[in-house]
GROMACS .gro file of C-alpha atoms in nm:
model
  436
    1MET     CA    1  -4.798   1.972   3.219
    2LYS     CA    2  -4.901   1.686   3.434
    3ARG     CA    3  -4.839   1.351   3.271
    4ARG     CA    4  -5.024   1.025   3.314
    5LYS     CA    5  -4.946   0.826   3.630
    6SER     CA    6  -4.852   0.517   3.434
    7ILE     CA    7  -4.852   0.365   3.088
    8MET     CA    8  -5.091   0.092   3.207
    9THR     CA    9  -5.347   0.348   3.315
   10ALA     CA   10  -5.322   0.518   2.977
   11LEU     CA   11  -5.377   0.189   2.800
   12CYS     CA   12  -5.680   0.115   3.011
   13VAL     CA   13  -5.860   0.420   2.883
   14THR     CA   14  -5.773   0.368   2.520
   15VAL     CA   15  -5.964   0.051   2.443
   16LEU     CA   16  -6.328  -0.034   2.413
   17ALA     CA   17  -6.492   0.022   2.750
   18SER     CA   18  -6.593  -0.339   2.804
   19VAL     CA   19  -6.257  -0.475   2.688
   20ALA     CA   20  -6.058  -0.216   2.878
   21LEU     CA   21  -6.219  -0.288   3.211
   22THR     CA   22  -6.155  -0.658   3.170
   23ALA     CA   23  -5.800  -0.624   3.039
   24CYS     CA   24  -5.693  -0.382   3.309
   25GLY     CA   25  -5.859  -0.576   3.588
   26SER     CA   26  -6.041  -0.275   3.728
   27ASN     CA   27  -6.379  -0.106   3.709
   28SER     CA   28  -6.231   0.241   3.753
   29THR     CA   29  -6.049   0.487   3.528
   30GLU     CA   30  -5.800   0.755   3.614
   31GLN     CA   31  -5.969   1.087   3.691
   32LEU     CA   32  -5.825   1.379   3.499
   33ASN     CA   33  -5.680   1.655   3.707
   34PRO     CA   34  -5.929   1.946   3.699
   35LYS     CA   35  -5.654   2.203   3.668
   36ASP     CA   36  -5.704   2.526   3.479
   37ASN     CA   37  -5.712   2.409   3.118
   38GLY     CA   38  -5.997   2.623   2.996
   39SER     CA   39  -6.249   2.426   3.200
   40SER     CA   40  -6.413   2.454   3.539
   41GLY     CA   41  -6.553   2.223   3.803
   42GLY     CA   42  -6.377   1.919   3.658
   43SER     CA   43  -6.576   1.937   3.331
   44LYS     CA   44  -6.379   1.957   3.010
   45THR     CA   45  -6.473   1.995   2.647
   46LEU     CA   46  -6.249   1.868   2.368
   47THR     CA   47  -6.309   1.974   2.008
   48PHE     CA   48  -6.230   1.726   1.730
   49TRP     CA   49  -6.257   1.791   1.357
   50ARG     CA   50  -6.202   1.536   1.086
   51ALA     CA   51  -6.170   1.586   0.712
   52GLY     CA   52  -6.428   1.379   0.526
   53THR     CA   53  -6.801   1.324   0.539
   54ASP     CA   54  -6.852   0.956   0.454
   55ALA     CA   55  -7.108   0.772   0.664
   56PRO     CA   56  -6.901   0.465   0.767
   57GLU     CA   57  -6.625   0.677   0.916
   58LYS     CA   58  -6.878   0.900   1.090
   59ALA     CA   59  -7.023   0.590   1.256
   60TYR     CA   60  -6.672   0.485   1.357
   61TRP     CA   61  -6.595   0.819   1.521
   62THR     CA   62  -6.932   0.827   1.694
   63ARG     CA   63  -6.847   0.500   1.868
   64VAL     CA   64  -6.491   0.605   1.957
   65ILE     CA   65  -6.609   0.933   2.104
   66GLN     CA   66  -6.887   0.773   2.306
   67GLU     CA   67  -6.644   0.526   2.460
   68PHE     CA   68  -6.384   0.794   2.526
   69GLU     CA   69  -6.640   1.005   2.708
   70ALA     CA   70  -6.759   0.702   2.906
   71SER     CA   71  -6.404   0.629   3.024
   72HIS     CA   72  -6.335   0.997   3.101
   73PRO     CA   73  -6.610   1.123   3.337
   74GLY     CA   74  -6.673   1.493   3.296
   75VAL     CA   75  -6.529   1.506   2.943
   76LYS     CA   76  -6.735   1.604   2.638
   77VAL     CA   77  -6.598   1.570   2.285
   78ASN     CA   78  -6.748   1.809   2.031
   79TYR     CA   79  -6.718   1.647   1.690
   80SER     CA   80  -6.732   1.815   1.348
   81GLU     CA   81  -6.665   1.686   0.999
   82VAL     CA   82  -6.577   1.899   0.698
   83PRO     CA   83  -6.526   1.799   0.333
   84PHE     CA   84  -6.168   1.768   0.212
   85GLY     CA   85  -6.020   2.051   0.009
   86ASN     CA   86  -6.125   2.414   0.009
   87ASP     CA   87  -6.402   2.366   0.263
   88MET     CA   88  -6.162   2.239   0.529
   89GLU     CA   89  -5.893   2.490   0.442
   90THR     CA   90  -6.137   2.781   0.468
   91LYS     CA   91  -6.278   2.662   0.798
   92LEU     CA   92  -5.935   2.600   0.948
   93ASN     CA   93  -5.803   2.938   0.837
   94ALA     CA   94  -6.099   3.113   0.995
   95ALA     CA   95  -6.069   2.909   1.316
   96TYR     CA   96  -5.700   2.980   1.361
   97ALA     CA   97  -5.754   3.349   1.287
   98SER     CA   98  -6.025   3.372   1.554
   99GLY     CA   99  -5.850   3.152   1.811
  100THR     CA  100  -6.115   2.878   1.788
  101ALA     CA  101  -5.914   2.600   1.624
  102PRO     CA  102  -5.999   2.240   1.722
  103ASP     CA  103  -5.797   2.066   1.991
  104VAL     CA  104  -5.744   1.761   1.767
  105LEU     CA  105  -5.766   1.739   1.390
  106SER     CA  106  -5.773   1.444   1.149
  107TYR     CA  107  -5.626   1.577   0.826
  108THR     CA  108  -5.392   1.503   0.539
  109LEU     CA  109  -5.018   1.463   0.504
  110ALA     CA  110  -5.016   1.753   0.259
  111SER     CA  111  -5.105   1.992   0.542
  112VAL     CA  112  -4.801   1.914   0.759
  113ALA     CA  113  -4.549   2.160   0.620
  114GLN     CA  114  -4.787   2.449   0.571
  115ARG     CA  115  -4.953   2.446   0.912
  116ALA     CA  116  -4.648   2.341   1.110
  117ASN     CA  117  -4.462   2.628   0.946
  118LEU     CA  118  -4.736   2.866   1.056
  119GLY     CA  119  -4.708   2.739   1.412
  120GLN     CA  120  -5.062   2.599   1.404
  121TYR     CA  121  -4.972   2.236   1.475
  122GLU     CA  122  -4.827   2.153   1.816
  123PRO     CA  123  -4.501   1.953   1.818
  124LEU     CA  124  -4.575   1.618   1.982
  125ASP     CA  125  -4.225   1.515   2.088
  126ALA     CA  126  -4.274   1.606   2.456
  127TYR     CA  127  -4.576   1.374   2.462
  128THR     CA  128  -4.454   1.085   2.250
  129ASP     CA  129  -4.120   1.064   2.428
  130GLU     CA  130  -4.313   0.934   2.730
  131TRP     CA  131  -4.546   0.712   2.524
  132ASP     CA  132  -4.466   0.346   2.464
  133GLY     CA  133  -4.694   0.340   2.159
  134LYS     CA  134  -4.444   0.540   1.957
  135SER     CA  135  -4.200   0.247   1.938
  136ASP     CA  136  -4.476   0.024   1.796
  137MET     CA  137  -4.554   0.253   1.502
  138MET     CA  138  -4.418   0.149   1.164
  139GLU     CA  139  -4.115   0.361   1.083
  140SER     CA  140  -4.258   0.478   0.750
  141VAL     CA  141  -4.580   0.586   0.922
  142LEU     CA  142  -4.401   0.769   1.202
  143ASN     CA  143  -4.188   0.952   0.946
  144THR     CA  144  -4.494   1.095   0.771
  145GLY     CA  145  -4.558   1.315   1.073
  146MET     CA  146  -4.202   1.448   1.090
  147TYR     CA  147  -4.117   1.797   0.969
  148LYS     CA  148  -3.790   1.980   1.032
  149ASP     CA  149  -3.684   1.718   1.287
  150LYS     CA  150  -4.002   1.749   1.495
  151LEU     CA  151  -4.304   1.521   1.514
  152TYR     CA  152  -4.625   1.705   1.436
  153GLY     CA  153  -4.870   1.429   1.343
  154LEU     CA  154  -4.951   1.065   1.411
  155GLY     CA  155  -5.032   0.873   1.094
  156PHE     CA  156  -5.331   0.645   1.145
  157ILE     CA  157  -5.509   0.593   0.810
  158PRO     CA  158  -5.269   0.498   0.528
  159ASP     CA  159  -5.379   0.505   0.165
  160PRO     CA  160  -5.110   0.313  -0.028
  161ARG     CA  161  -5.116   0.218  -0.394
  162VAL     CA  162  -5.096  -0.152  -0.472
  163LEU     CA  163  -5.103  -0.337  -0.803
  164LEU     CA  164  -5.448  -0.475  -0.885
  165TRP     CA  165  -5.532  -0.699  -1.180
  166ARG     CA  166  -5.831  -0.883  -1.319
  167LYS     CA  167  -5.752  -1.253  -1.317
  168ASP     CA  168  -6.044  -1.332  -1.547
  169LEU     CA  169  -5.920  -1.088  -1.813
  170PHE     CA  170  -5.566  -1.222  -1.783
  171GLU     CA  171  -5.690  -1.575  -1.843
  172ALA     CA  172  -5.904  -1.468  -2.140
  173ALA     CA  173  -5.599  -1.301  -2.295
  174GLY     CA  174  -5.385  -1.613  -2.251
  175LEU     CA  175  -5.188  -1.475  -1.957
  176ASP     CA  176  -5.123  -1.655  -1.630
  177PRO     CA  177  -5.396  -1.517  -1.396
  178GLU     CA  178  -5.174  -1.577  -1.093
  179LYS     CA  179  -4.874  -1.396  -1.237
  180PRO     CA  180  -4.892  -1.015  -1.240
  181PRO     CA  181  -4.635  -0.816  -1.438
  182ALA     CA  182  -4.304  -0.804  -1.252
  183SER     CA  183  -4.123  -0.533  -1.449
  184TRP     CA  184  -4.198  -0.218  -1.642
  185GLU     CA  185  -4.140  -0.412  -1.963
  186GLU     CA  186  -4.391  -0.682  -1.865
  187LEU     CA  187  -4.641  -0.420  -1.749
  188ALA     CA  188  -4.628  -0.241  -2.084
  189LYS     CA  189  -4.658  -0.568  -2.278
  190ASP     CA  190  -4.950  -0.695  -2.067
  191ALA     CA  191  -5.128  -0.358  -2.079
  192GLU     CA  192  -5.122  -0.354  -2.458
  193LEU     CA  193  -5.241  -0.715  -2.479
  194LEU     CA  194  -5.528  -0.653  -2.237
  195THR     CA  195  -5.649  -0.331  -2.400
  196LYS     CA  196  -5.975  -0.359  -2.592
  197LYS     CA  197  -6.082  -0.104  -2.853
  198ASP     CA  198  -6.388  -0.023  -3.057
  199GLY     CA  199  -6.225   0.130  -3.361
  200ASN     CA  200  -5.988   0.392  -3.222
  201THR     CA  201  -6.174   0.419  -2.892
  202THR     CA  202  -6.045   0.225  -2.593
  203VAL     CA  203  -6.334   0.053  -2.415
  204MET     CA  204  -6.127  -0.159  -2.174
  205ALA     CA  205  -5.807  -0.008  -2.042
  206GLY     CA  206  -5.514  -0.246  -2.024
  207LEU     CA  207  -5.372  -0.017  -1.753
  208ALA     CA  208  -5.562   0.254  -1.569
  209ILE     CA  209  -5.356   0.571  -1.618
  210PRO     CA  210  -5.515   0.899  -1.511
  211THR     CA  211  -5.485   1.161  -1.784
  212ALA     CA  212  -5.579   1.448  -1.550
  213ASN     CA  213  -5.444   1.505  -1.198
  214ALA     CA  214  -5.199   1.224  -1.267
  215TRP     CA  215  -4.932   1.316  -1.013
  216THR     CA  216  -4.990   1.033  -0.763
  217PHE     CA  217  -4.968   0.770  -1.039
  218TRP     CA  218  -4.663   0.943  -1.187
  219GLN     CA  219  -4.490   0.972  -0.849
  220SER     CA  220  -4.497   0.593  -0.799
  221PHE     CA  221  -4.303   0.540  -1.123
  222VAL     CA  222  -4.055   0.819  -1.052
  223LEU     CA  223  -3.980   0.671  -0.710
  224GLN     CA  224  -3.950   0.318  -0.853
  225ASN     CA  225  -3.695   0.451  -1.101
  226GLY     CA  226  -3.479   0.591  -0.823
  227GLY     CA  227  -3.597   0.948  -0.872
  228LYS     CA  228  -3.710   1.208  -0.622
  229ILE     CA  229  -3.972   1.478  -0.643
  230ILE     CA  230  -3.798   1.763  -0.466
  231ASP     CA  231  -3.506   1.849  -0.241
  232ALA     CA  232  -3.708   2.002   0.041
  233ASP     CA  233  -3.403   2.144   0.219
  234LYS     CA  234  -3.294   2.340  -0.088
  235ASN     CA  235  -3.643   2.391  -0.237
  236GLU     CA  236  -3.501   2.245  -0.555
  237PRO     CA  237  -3.736   2.056  -0.792
  238LEU     CA  238  -3.598   1.719  -0.901
  239PHE     CA  239  -3.868   1.610  -1.141
  240ASP     CA  240  -3.656   1.716  -1.439
  241SER     CA  241  -3.390   1.459  -1.348
  242PRO     CA  242  -3.303   1.176  -1.590
  243GLU     CA  243  -3.483   0.927  -1.363
  244SER     CA  244  -3.799   1.135  -1.363
  245ILE     CA  245  -3.789   1.204  -1.735
  246GLU     CA  246  -3.746   0.831  -1.809
  247ALA     CA  247  -4.046   0.745  -1.589
  248THR     CA  248  -4.252   1.020  -1.752
  249GLN     CA  249  -4.159   0.896  -2.100
  250TYR     CA  250  -4.265   0.544  -2.005
  251ILE     CA  251  -4.611   0.662  -1.894
  252VAL     CA  252  -4.656   0.899  -2.190
  253ASP     CA  253  -4.574   0.622  -2.437
  254LEU     CA  254  -4.843   0.399  -2.285
  255VAL     CA  255  -5.102   0.676  -2.296
  256LYS     CA  256  -5.026   0.744  -2.660
  257LYS     CA  257  -5.071   0.374  -2.738
  258GLY     CA  258  -5.424   0.403  -2.605
  259VAL     CA  259  -5.391   0.157  -2.317
  260THR     CA  260  -5.603   0.379  -2.092
  261ILE     CA  261  -5.936   0.560  -2.106
  262PRO     CA  262  -5.917   0.935  -2.038
  263ASN     CA  263  -6.003   0.999  -1.674
  264ASP     CA  264  -5.948   1.240  -1.389
  265SER     CA  265  -5.800   1.086  -1.075
  266ALA     CA  266  -5.971   1.353  -0.863
  267LYS     CA  267  -6.316   1.227  -0.965
  268SER     CA  268  -6.413   0.897  -0.804
  269ASN     CA  269  -6.683   0.831  -1.065
  270GLU     CA  270  -6.407   0.821  -1.329
  271ASN     CA  271  -6.190   0.568  -1.146
  272LEU     CA  272  -6.151   0.298  -1.407
  273PHE     CA  273  -6.073  -0.017  -1.210
  274PRO     CA  274  -6.363  -0.009  -0.960
  275ASN     CA  275  -6.596   0.070  -1.251
  276GLY     CA  276  -6.487  -0.242  -1.439
  277LYS     CA  277  -6.307  -0.050  -1.713
  278ALA     CA  278  -5.945  -0.152  -1.653
  279ALA     CA  279  -5.755  -0.481  -1.640
  280ILE     CA  280  -5.461  -0.349  -1.432
  281ALA     CA  281  -5.435  -0.055  -1.196
  282TYR     CA  282  -5.227   0.105  -0.927
  283ASP     CA  283  -5.501   0.174  -0.678
  284SER     CA  284  -5.591   0.171  -0.311
  285PRO     CA  285  -5.687  -0.134  -0.104
  286ALA     CA  286  -6.037   0.018  -0.090
  287ALA     CA  287  -6.062  -0.022  -0.468
  288TYR     CA  288  -5.986  -0.393  -0.429
  289VAL     CA  289  -6.258  -0.433  -0.167
  290ASN     CA  290  -6.517  -0.209  -0.329
  291THR     CA  291  -6.478  -0.356  -0.677
  292GLN     CA  292  -6.573  -0.701  -0.548
  293LYS     CA  293  -6.847  -0.556  -0.330
  294ASP     CA  294  -7.005  -0.366  -0.620
  295HIS     CA  295  -6.942  -0.650  -0.867
  296PRO     CA  296  -7.007  -0.979  -0.680
  297GLU     CA  297  -6.934  -1.170  -0.999
  298LEU     CA  298  -6.569  -1.064  -0.964
  299ALA     CA  299  -6.522  -1.212  -0.617
  300GLY     CA  300  -6.198  -1.408  -0.617
  301LYS     CA  301  -6.109  -1.281  -0.963
  302ILE     CA  302  -5.897  -0.985  -0.860
  303GLY     CA  303  -5.532  -1.012  -0.766
  304VAL     CA  304  -5.339  -0.774  -0.545
  305SER     CA  305  -4.964  -0.739  -0.501
  306GLY     CA  306  -4.704  -0.485  -0.412
  307PRO     CA  307  -4.609  -0.236  -0.686
  308ILE     CA  308  -4.346  -0.328  -0.940
  309GLU     CA  309  -3.987  -0.282  -0.834
  310ARG     CA  310  -3.748  -0.127  -1.085
  311LYS     CA  311  -3.439   0.036  -0.934
  312THR     CA  312  -3.603   0.038  -0.593
  313LYS     CA  313  -3.924  -0.077  -0.424
  314ALA     CA  314  -4.156   0.221  -0.399
  315THR     CA  315  -4.513   0.339  -0.435
  316PHE     CA  316  -4.726   0.638  -0.356
  317ALA     CA  317  -4.885   0.616  -0.012
  318GLY     CA  318  -5.112   0.886   0.120
  319MET     CA  319  -5.171   0.927   0.491
  320ARG     CA  320  -5.421   1.084   0.724
  321LEU     CA  321  -5.279   1.199   1.054
  322LEU     CA  322  -5.392   1.322   1.391
  323PHE     CA  323  -5.271   1.671   1.477
  324MET     CA  324  -5.291   1.872   1.798
  325SER     CA  325  -5.361   2.241   1.761
  326SER     CA  326  -5.108   2.478   1.914
  327GLN     CA  327  -5.408   2.684   2.031
  328SER     CA  328  -5.551   2.397   2.236
  329LYS     CA  329  -5.607   2.471   2.605
  330GLN     CA  330  -5.651   2.097   2.662
  331LYS     CA  331  -5.322   1.958   2.537
  332ASP     CA  332  -5.293   1.674   2.790
  333LEU     CA  333  -5.649   1.566   2.723
  334ALA     CA  334  -5.598   1.608   2.349
  335PHE     CA  335  -5.306   1.367   2.359
  336GLU     CA  336  -5.512   1.122   2.568
  337PHE     CA  337  -5.764   1.120   2.283
  338MET     CA  338  -5.491   1.074   2.024
  339GLN     CA  339  -5.350   0.782   2.224
  340THR     CA  340  -5.694   0.623   2.225
  341VAL     CA  341  -5.712   0.634   1.847
  342MET     CA  342  -5.355   0.505   1.813
  343SER     CA  343  -5.388   0.219   2.061
  344LYS     CA  344  -5.344  -0.138   1.944
  345GLU     CA  345  -5.704  -0.223   2.021
  346GLU     CA  346  -5.846   0.078   1.838
  347THR     CA  347  -5.613   0.034   1.540
  348TRP     CA  348  -5.751  -0.318   1.501
  349ASN     CA  349  -6.109  -0.198   1.548
  350ARG     CA  350  -6.052   0.061   1.274
  351TYR     CA  351  -5.927  -0.208   1.039
  352LYS     CA  352  -6.225  -0.433   1.106
  353GLU     CA  353  -6.481  -0.152   1.084
  354LEU     CA  354  -6.336   0.059   0.801
  355GLY     CA  355  -6.080  -0.169   0.634
  356THR     CA  356  -5.796   0.076   0.699
  357PRO     CA  357  -5.446  -0.076   0.697
  358VAL     CA  358  -5.281  -0.117   1.035
  359VAL     CA  359  -4.994   0.112   1.131
  360LEU     CA  360  -4.847  -0.087   1.422
  361ASN     CA  361  -4.572  -0.348   1.392
  362SER     CA  362  -4.728  -0.558   1.668
  363LEU     CA  363  -5.039  -0.613   1.450
  364LYS     CA  364  -4.852  -0.722   1.137
  365ASP     CA  365  -4.894  -1.098   1.179
  366ASP     CA  366  -5.262  -1.079   1.275
  367TYR     CA  367  -5.331  -0.838   0.990
  368ILE     CA  368  -5.166  -1.056   0.726
  369LYS     CA  369  -5.327  -1.372   0.864
  370ASP     CA  370  -5.674  -1.216   0.849
  371LYS     CA  371  -5.665  -1.167   0.470
  372PRO     CA  372  -5.340  -1.310   0.332
  373GLU     CA  373  -5.449  -1.265  -0.029
  374MET     CA  374  -5.447  -0.889   0.021
  375ASN     CA  375  -5.292  -0.771   0.344
  376GLN     CA  376  -4.931  -0.879   0.289
  377ALA     CA  377  -4.917  -0.658  -0.019
  378VAL     CA  378  -5.088  -0.370   0.162
  379PHE     CA  379  -4.858  -0.389   0.464
  380ASP     CA  380  -4.555  -0.391   0.236
  381ALA     CA  381  -4.688  -0.091   0.042
  382VAL     CA  382  -4.737   0.106   0.363
  383SER     CA  383  -4.384   0.009   0.469
  384TYR     CA  384  -4.210   0.148   0.161
  385GLY     CA  385  -4.468   0.398   0.041
  386GLU     CA  386  -4.406   0.770   0.017
  387GLY     CA  387  -4.675   1.037   0.023
  388ALA     CA  388  -4.695   1.397  -0.087
  389ALA     CA  389  -4.380   1.604  -0.048
  390LYS     CA  390  -4.370   1.794   0.280
  391VAL     CA  391  -4.322   2.144   0.148
  392THR     CA  392  -4.550   2.441   0.202
  393TYR     CA  393  -4.620   2.468  -0.169
  394SER     CA  394  -4.694   2.101  -0.240
  395SER     CA  395  -5.043   2.171  -0.379
  396LYS     CA  396  -4.909   2.418  -0.633
  397MET     CA  397  -4.615   2.195  -0.720
  398TYR     CA  398  -4.835   1.895  -0.795
  399GLU     CA  399  -5.077   2.114  -0.987
  400ILE     CA  400  -4.788   2.226  -1.209
  401ILE     CA  401  -4.667   1.868  -1.257
  402SER     CA  402  -5.016   1.744  -1.350
  403GLN     CA  403  -5.069   2.024  -1.600
  404HIS     CA  404  -4.742   1.952  -1.781
  405LEU     CA  405  -4.805   1.577  -1.775
  406GLU     CA  406  -5.139   1.638  -1.941
  407ALA     CA  407  -4.966   1.843  -2.210
  408ALA     CA  408  -4.734   1.550  -2.280
  409PHE     CA  409  -5.023   1.303  -2.288
  410TYR     CA  410  -5.196   1.507  -2.557
  411ASN     CA  411  -4.886   1.575  -2.771
  412THR     CA  412  -4.850   1.942  -2.683
  413LYS     CA  413  -4.491   1.874  -2.577
  414SER     CA  414  -4.250   1.586  -2.528
  415ALA     CA  415  -4.216   1.406  -2.195
  416GLU     CA  416  -3.870   1.555  -2.144
  417GLN     CA  417  -3.984   1.908  -2.226
  418ALA     CA  418  -4.287   1.870  -2.000
  419MET     CA  419  -4.074   1.791  -1.698
  420LYS     CA  420  -3.817   2.060  -1.776
  421ASP     CA  421  -4.094   2.316  -1.820
  422ALA     CA  422  -4.264   2.203  -1.498
  423ALA     CA  423  -3.942   2.244  -1.300
  424ALA     CA  424  -3.875   2.585  -1.456
  425GLU     CA  425  -4.227   2.703  -1.375
  426LEU     CA  426  -4.198   2.594  -1.014
  427LYS     CA  427  -3.860   2.767  -0.975
  428LYS     CA  428  -4.014   3.085  -1.111
  429GLU     CA  429  -4.306   3.059  -0.869
  430LEU     CA  430  -4.100   2.965  -0.562
  431PRO     CA  431  -4.028   3.320  -0.435
  432ASN     CA  432  -4.404   3.369  -0.401
  433LEU     CA  433  -4.471   3.023  -0.258
  434ILE     CA  434  -4.208   2.964   0.010
  435THR     CA  435  -4.326   3.022   0.365
  436ASN     CA  436  -4.048   3.055   0.619
   0.00000   0.00000   0.00000
């Protein structure tokens, strides 16, 4: 495959058209070689799918695509968006089966193992080895796209969990509004103090703990306690370890004390903190922003910090990545588009337009300076965050964990038995789940 003539030329086509032409000191862009890549006459069509249907991100992609097309004469980008979950899975499965998969895909970390294992994602090492932008990516972000020692995806939209707290509720309860809990012991004590009940019914959660689909919340505490979720090399579940059981017991005890309101983490309308129903939460940076946007009276009354450190500093951090399809007939062009999205200029644009955390080390200082009350904690959380386990059966594994956690929350079994049963169930299911 023919590579770009120079890194400077590649950079010139990755930024906003007006900025790029000024920064590169030229009013021209490199013309793509009209070689046989499934196109004719110099015209090329690139297909791009992204998971999600929210309007702000659609507007973002519309702008990016328009500017990419303007800087690449003869190129047309066909854009589609599909809801997360079964809708995207069904559409992707059909596309790969028929040979019509997109050239570039914006999708979740949870898809890496499954689709890389099926040979559907193209390894990117041959491209990134010649790309200076790789060395600027945060190590934790770059690692999210790694699977079996190959790079399959470029992380570009992190979703870390940070500690949020209501300063006004802290002050009303006699707590220092500028001092969030710094240990598990302090978190439990503060959560109980901040909980408000009407009889036996909790009406203000001291700590927002999901009681259904609780695995992301649970994973943060397991990691903080020095535990691991799974040994991916051996396909050995580790969530029945002493570290995991201790973290599970800690969460179960708080639920049984009534510090939370029953809620399902998979349903945004049940998210307690943004809906003003929790004093403390592990939640996303978007929750911090949206809570103040939807409740102007809370502006300046919400604190944000990195998650509590116990044995180690850790938190859950989801990630959306850019993938190249192995079926693409436009692989060079596909990587040009991926470079555009990953460029320093576009990473900053994405932060300003969508509020997404930056993923480049060179933007750290500017990012923190822009909103110091929030962005230092967010950058740190991205740095030491860990997302879903990269195994082909991660969805089933986390489903099993959540089901057994729920049983422990509602006294069907002890925390220890819940984790032992979850591990045993996964081991039993593994022969039917492992994809080689």
